[in-house]
Short mmCIF file of C-alpha atoms and ligand atoms in Angstrom, two decimals:
data_model
loop_
_atom_site.label_atom_id
_atom_site.label_comp_id
_atom_site.label_asym_id
_atom_site.label_seq_id
_atom_site.Cartn_x
_atom_site.Cartn_y
_atom_site.Cartn_z
CA MET A 1331 98.37 93.32 116.95
CA GLY A 1332 94.89 92.00 116.51
CA ASP A 1333 94.24 93.47 113.07
CA PHE A 1334 97.11 91.68 111.34
CA VAL A 1335 97.48 88.08 110.31
CA ASN A 1336 100.58 86.33 109.02
CA LEU A 1337 100.95 85.02 105.49
CA PRO A 1338 100.57 81.25 105.27
CA ALA A 1339 103.81 79.31 105.70
CA SER A 1340 103.67 78.25 102.03
CA SER A 1341 104.38 81.83 100.92
CA ALA A 1342 107.73 82.41 99.25
CA ASP A 1343 108.24 85.55 101.33
CA ALA A 1344 109.07 85.55 105.02
CA PRO A 1345 105.96 86.15 107.17
CA ARG A 1346 105.00 89.80 106.97
CA ARG A 1347 102.08 92.00 107.90
CA VAL A 1348 99.08 91.59 105.66
CA PRO A 1349 95.90 93.61 106.13
CA GLY A 1350 93.21 91.77 108.06
CA HIS A 1351 90.70 93.80 106.08
CA LEU A 1352 91.46 94.94 102.54
CA ALA A 1353 89.04 97.33 100.82
CA ILE A 1354 89.16 98.04 97.09
CA ILE A 1355 87.61 100.76 94.96
CA LEU A 1356 87.18 98.86 91.70
CA ASP A 1357 87.60 101.73 89.27
CA GLY A 1358 88.42 101.91 85.57
CA ASN A 1359 86.07 99.37 83.95
CA GLY A 1360 84.51 101.96 81.62
CA ARG A 1361 87.85 103.33 80.40
CA TRP A 1362 89.16 99.80 79.90
CA ALA A 1363 86.25 99.06 77.55
CA THR A 1364 86.35 102.43 75.77
CA LYS A 1365 90.06 101.93 75.00
CA ARG A 1366 89.04 98.76 73.17
CA GLY A 1367 86.17 100.41 71.28
CA LYS A 1368 83.62 98.41 73.31
CA PRO A 1369 80.57 99.47 75.33
CA ARG A 1370 81.19 100.23 79.01
CA SER A 1371 79.17 97.16 80.03
CA PHE A 1372 81.94 95.05 78.43
CA GLY A 1373 84.37 96.59 80.92
CA HIS A 1374 82.08 95.76 83.84
CA ILE A 1375 81.96 92.11 82.77
CA ALA A 1376 85.76 92.04 82.48
CA GLY A 1377 85.94 93.66 85.92
CA ALA A 1378 83.73 90.94 87.41
CA ARG A 1379 86.06 88.27 85.98
CA THR A 1380 89.04 90.02 87.58
CA LEU A 1381 87.27 90.08 90.93
CA ILE A 1382 86.50 86.36 90.75
CA ARG A 1383 90.17 85.62 89.95
CA ALA A 1384 91.36 87.95 92.70
CA LEU A 1385 89.32 86.13 95.38
CA GLY A 1386 91.83 83.27 95.16
CA TRP A 1387 94.78 85.67 95.48
CA PHE A 1388 93.28 87.24 98.61
CA ALA A 1389 92.64 83.85 100.19
CA GLU A 1390 96.16 82.60 99.39
CA ARG A 1391 97.61 85.60 101.21
CA GLY A 1392 95.49 85.03 104.29
CA ILE A 1393 93.39 88.19 103.99
CA GLN A 1394 90.36 87.60 106.17
CA HIS A 1395 87.98 90.36 105.06
CA VAL A 1396 87.72 91.99 101.64
CA THR A 1397 85.33 94.82 100.86
CA VAL A 1398 84.80 95.92 97.26
CA TYR A 1399 83.10 99.08 96.06
CA ALA A 1400 80.98 97.94 93.14
CA PHE A 1401 78.23 100.57 92.81
CA SER A 1402 77.88 103.87 94.62
CA THR A 1403 74.80 105.89 95.60
CA GLU A 1404 76.02 108.36 92.96
CA ASN A 1405 76.32 105.72 90.23
CA TRP A 1406 72.49 105.68 89.87
CA LYS A 1407 72.83 108.89 87.87
CA ARG A 1408 74.68 107.10 85.03
CA PRO A 1409 72.74 106.43 81.80
CA ALA A 1410 69.86 103.97 82.38
CA ARG A 1411 71.46 101.49 79.96
CA GLU A 1412 74.66 101.27 81.96
CA VAL A 1413 72.79 100.97 85.27
CA ALA A 1414 70.59 98.22 83.81
CA SER A 1415 73.63 96.32 82.52
CA LEU A 1416 75.25 96.51 85.97
CA MET A 1417 72.08 95.22 87.66
CA ARG A 1418 71.94 92.34 85.17
CA LEU A 1419 75.57 91.58 85.93
CA PHE A 1420 74.97 91.51 89.73
CA SER A 1421 72.00 89.25 89.17
CA THR A 1422 74.00 86.84 86.98
CA LEU A 1423 76.92 86.78 89.42
CA LEU A 1424 74.61 86.04 92.35
CA ARG A 1425 72.85 83.23 90.51
CA HIS A 1426 75.78 81.56 88.77
CA ASN A 1427 78.86 82.17 90.88
CA LEU A 1428 77.74 81.16 94.35
CA ASP A 1429 79.66 77.91 93.97
CA ILE A 1430 82.93 79.89 93.80
CA LEU A 1431 82.15 81.45 97.18
CA VAL A 1432 81.17 78.11 98.68
CA LYS A 1433 84.29 76.38 97.25
CA ASN A 1434 86.54 79.08 98.72
CA LYS A 1435 84.53 79.19 101.98
CA ILE A 1436 83.72 82.88 101.63
CA ARG A 1437 80.79 84.55 103.36
CA LEU A 1438 79.10 87.11 101.10
CA ARG A 1439 77.58 90.26 102.56
CA ILE A 1440 76.10 93.24 100.81
CA SER A 1441 76.64 96.70 102.24
CA GLY A 1442 74.57 99.67 101.13
CA ARG A 1443 70.99 100.78 100.67
CA ARG A 1444 69.77 97.39 99.59
CA GLY A 1445 66.19 98.66 99.43
CA ASP A 1446 67.26 100.64 96.33
CA LEU A 1447 67.97 97.42 94.44
CA PRO A 1448 65.41 95.69 92.21
CA PRO A 1449 63.36 93.23 94.35
CA LYS A 1450 64.68 90.22 92.42
CA ILE A 1451 68.24 91.16 93.28
CA GLN A 1452 67.33 91.78 96.92
CA LYS A 1453 65.96 88.22 97.05
CA ALA A 1454 69.06 86.75 95.39
CA VAL A 1455 71.28 88.67 97.81
CA ALA A 1456 69.39 87.36 100.84
CA GLU A 1457 69.66 83.82 99.48
CA ALA A 1458 73.42 84.12 98.81
CA GLU A 1459 73.97 85.58 102.27
CA ARG A 1460 72.01 82.73 103.82
CA ILE A 1461 73.90 80.01 101.94
CA THR A 1462 77.35 81.42 102.81
CA ALA A 1463 76.52 82.60 106.36
CA GLY A 1464 78.60 79.89 108.07
CA PHE A 1465 81.98 80.86 106.58
CA ASP A 1466 84.55 83.00 108.43
CA ARG A 1467 86.34 84.69 105.53
CA GLN A 1468 84.17 87.53 104.23
CA LEU A 1469 83.56 89.31 100.95
CA ILE A 1470 81.58 92.49 101.48
CA VAL A 1471 80.21 93.97 98.28
CA CYS A 1472 79.17 97.61 98.48
CA VAL A 1473 76.18 98.16 96.23
CA SER A 1474 74.14 101.36 96.26
CA TYR A 1475 76.68 102.28 98.92
CA GLY A 1476 77.67 105.78 99.95
CA GLY A 1477 79.72 106.68 103.00
CA ARG A 1478 77.47 109.66 103.63
CA ALA A 1479 74.31 107.60 103.15
CA GLU A 1480 75.63 105.04 105.65
CA ILE A 1481 76.33 107.75 108.23
CA ILE A 1482 72.94 109.38 107.64
CA ASP A 1483 71.15 106.02 107.94
CA ALA A 1484 72.96 105.35 111.22
CA VAL A 1485 72.15 108.83 112.56
CA ASN A 1486 68.49 108.39 111.68
CA ALA A 1487 68.40 104.98 113.37
CA ALA A 1488 69.82 106.56 116.53
CA VAL A 1489 67.36 109.46 116.35
CA ALA A 1490 64.45 107.04 115.88
CA ARG A 1491 65.51 105.28 119.10
CA GLY A 1492 65.91 108.62 120.84
CA GLU A 1493 69.53 107.75 121.61
CA LYS A 1494 72.66 109.83 121.93
CA VAL A 1495 75.55 107.98 120.32
CA THR A 1496 79.11 107.09 121.25
CA GLU A 1497 81.72 105.91 118.75
CA GLU A 1498 80.99 102.32 119.82
CA SER A 1499 77.19 102.54 119.66
CA PHE A 1500 77.41 104.40 116.32
CA GLN A 1501 79.59 101.63 114.90
CA ASN A 1502 76.80 99.19 115.76
CA LEU A 1503 74.39 101.10 113.52
CA LEU A 1504 76.56 100.78 110.39
CA TYR A 1505 75.69 98.37 107.55
CA VAL A 1506 78.22 95.66 108.56
CA PRO A 1507 78.91 96.60 112.18
CA ASP A 1508 80.86 93.50 113.19
CA VAL A 1509 83.55 93.83 110.49
CA PRO A 1510 86.78 95.49 111.66
CA ASP A 1511 87.86 98.75 110.02
CA PRO A 1512 89.77 98.40 106.76
CA ASP A 1513 93.55 98.36 107.19
CA LEU A 1514 94.33 99.07 103.54
CA VAL A 1515 92.23 100.72 100.82
CA ILE A 1516 93.38 100.20 97.23
CA ARG A 1517 91.93 102.29 94.41
CA THR A 1518 92.64 101.22 90.85
CA GLY A 1519 92.12 103.41 87.79
CA GLY A 1520 94.51 106.24 88.66
CA GLU A 1521 92.13 108.63 90.47
CA LYS A 1522 93.23 109.75 93.93
CA ARG A 1523 89.99 110.24 95.83
CA THR A 1524 87.66 108.21 98.01
CA SER A 1525 84.44 108.91 96.04
CA ASN A 1526 82.35 108.46 99.19
CA PHE A 1527 83.76 105.05 100.19
CA LEU A 1528 83.85 103.93 103.85
CA LEU A 1529 84.08 107.47 105.22
CA TRP A 1530 83.64 106.43 108.83
CA GLU A 1531 85.49 103.10 108.70
CA SER A 1532 88.65 104.26 106.95
CA ALA A 1533 89.61 106.94 109.49
CA TYR A 1534 92.97 105.18 110.00
CA ALA A 1535 93.21 103.11 106.83
CA GLU A 1536 96.33 103.16 104.68
CA TYR A 1537 95.76 104.03 101.01
CA CYS A 1538 97.35 102.75 97.79
CA PHE A 1539 96.43 104.34 94.48
CA ILE A 1540 97.19 102.17 91.46
CA ASP A 1541 97.17 103.30 87.82
CA ALA A 1542 96.04 99.93 86.44
CA LEU A 1543 92.39 99.90 85.36
CA TRP A 1544 90.45 97.37 87.45
CA PRO A 1545 90.05 94.68 84.71
CA ASP A 1546 93.88 94.69 84.35
CA PHE A 1547 94.54 94.42 88.10
CA SER A 1548 97.07 91.62 88.56
CA GLU A 1549 98.49 89.47 91.30
CA ARG A 1550 101.67 91.55 90.94
CA ASP A 1551 99.70 94.77 91.57
CA LEU A 1552 98.25 93.19 94.70
CA ASP A 1553 101.66 92.12 95.98
CA ASP A 1554 103.13 95.56 95.28
CA ALA A 1555 100.33 97.16 97.31
CA LEU A 1556 100.78 94.61 100.12
CA SER A 1557 104.54 95.26 100.23
CA ASP A 1558 103.91 98.98 100.37
CA TYR A 1559 101.38 98.42 103.18
CA ALA A 1560 103.79 96.20 105.12
CA SER A 1561 106.36 99.01 105.13
CA ARG A 1562 103.99 101.63 106.58
CA ASN A 1563 104.29 102.78 110.15
CA ARG A 1564 100.74 102.89 111.48
CA ARG A 1565 100.88 105.17 114.44
CA LYS A 1566 97.14 105.87 114.75
CA GLY A 1567 97.87 109.05 116.61
CA GLY A 1568 100.46 107.51 118.87
CA ILE A 1569 104.21 107.55 118.49
CA ALA A 1570 106.42 104.97 116.79
C1 LIG B 2662 84.06 101.27 88.24
O1 LIG B 2662 84.39 101.52 86.93
C2 LIG B 2662 82.79 100.46 88.39
C3 LIG B 2662 81.62 101.28 88.72
C4 LIG B 2662 81.65 102.49 89.18
C5 LIG B 2662 80.32 100.65 88.51
P1 LIG B 2662 83.84 102.80 86.19
O2 LIG B 2662 82.57 102.43 85.51
O3 LIG B 2662 83.77 103.99 87.08
O4 LIG B 2662 84.98 103.01 85.10
P2 LIG B 2662 85.65 104.38 84.65
O5 LIG B 2662 86.18 105.03 85.89
O6 LIG B 2662 84.58 105.17 83.99
O7 LIG B 2662 86.73 103.95 83.73
C1 LIG B 2663 83.73 105.03 92.56
O1 LIG B 2663 84.00 105.15 91.22
C2 LIG B 2663 82.61 104.09 92.79
C3 LIG B 2663 82.89 102.70 92.46
C4 LIG B 2663 84.04 102.20 92.07
C5 LIG B 2663 81.77 101.82 92.62
P1 LIG B 2663 83.36 106.30 90.33
O2 LIG B 2663 83.92 106.11 88.97
O3 LIG B 2663 81.89 106.29 90.46
O4 LIG B 2663 83.91 107.61 91.03
P2 LIG B 2663 84.28 109.03 90.44
O5 LIG B 2663 83.11 109.48 89.62
O6 LIG B 2663 85.51 108.85 89.59
O7 LIG B 2663 84.58 109.88 91.63
MG1 LIG B 2664 85.09 105.46 87.58
#
C-alpha cells in the first residue's frame, strides 16, 4: 500500500507497518510546567526540546512526513504574555535550529494562517522553508492553524475563482495540498479530542491518545503508539 513504508533494516523489530504521515497534537506543556511550580512558558521551552529530540526518532523509524500542532487559531485567546512567549520561542527555533533540520535533511513547512504571525516570524518562516525546500522528509508545523479556518480559507478560494469543488480540487486548496493524509494522529496530555486539528485530512486517520504530557513524551511512548498503529485494521469503508 502506497501510504506505508517499512522500517529500516537496522531496526531490532521485524519490518512492520509504520505511518507514512504521523501527526501529533503536542499537548500538556502548561501542565508540565505548573506541576513544577514554573511559568507555562517553561513548559513550552521543554516541549520544543522534546520535539527536537523526537525528530531523530521519527527519522530512524522511516516516517516520511510529520505534522505537529504547535499553536491553534484558538490559542490566540490565551493571556498576551503566554502568546508572546510562544512567538519568541518560534522565532528562536527558526533562527537557531535550522542546522538540525539541514543535518537531518528535513524540509520545514508551516501550515496555518501565516498572515496572523508577526511579520518578523513570517520572514523567518519563508527563509527556513527556502533553505530546506530540497529535502524529501517533511516536518509540517501547524501555527495559527485551525481545521475549520483551513476549510473556510479553501472554500473562499474556490468561491473567489467561481468554482464548484470536488474532493480532489478541494484538497488542492488546502495549506499543504501535496502532503498525503495523516495515517496516525497521536495526542499527548490525556485529553481525547481533536481540538480543531486536521479536520479534513484525518477523515481516515487512526488515533492514539497518550497520557504523558508532551515534554515527557519518550521514544518508548512513540514505539507503543507505532505498535498499536501496526495492529490496526484500516478498512477505510471496505471490508477486511
Ligand atoms: C500545548 O500545551 C501547546 C500549545 C497549545 C501552545 P498546552 O499549552 O495546551 O498545555 P496544557 O494543555 O495547558 O497543559
Ligand atoms: C490543542 O491544544 C492545540 C495545540 C496543541 C496547539 P489546546 O490545549 O489548545 O486544546 P484544548 O483547549 O485542550 O482543547
Ligand atoms: Mg492544552
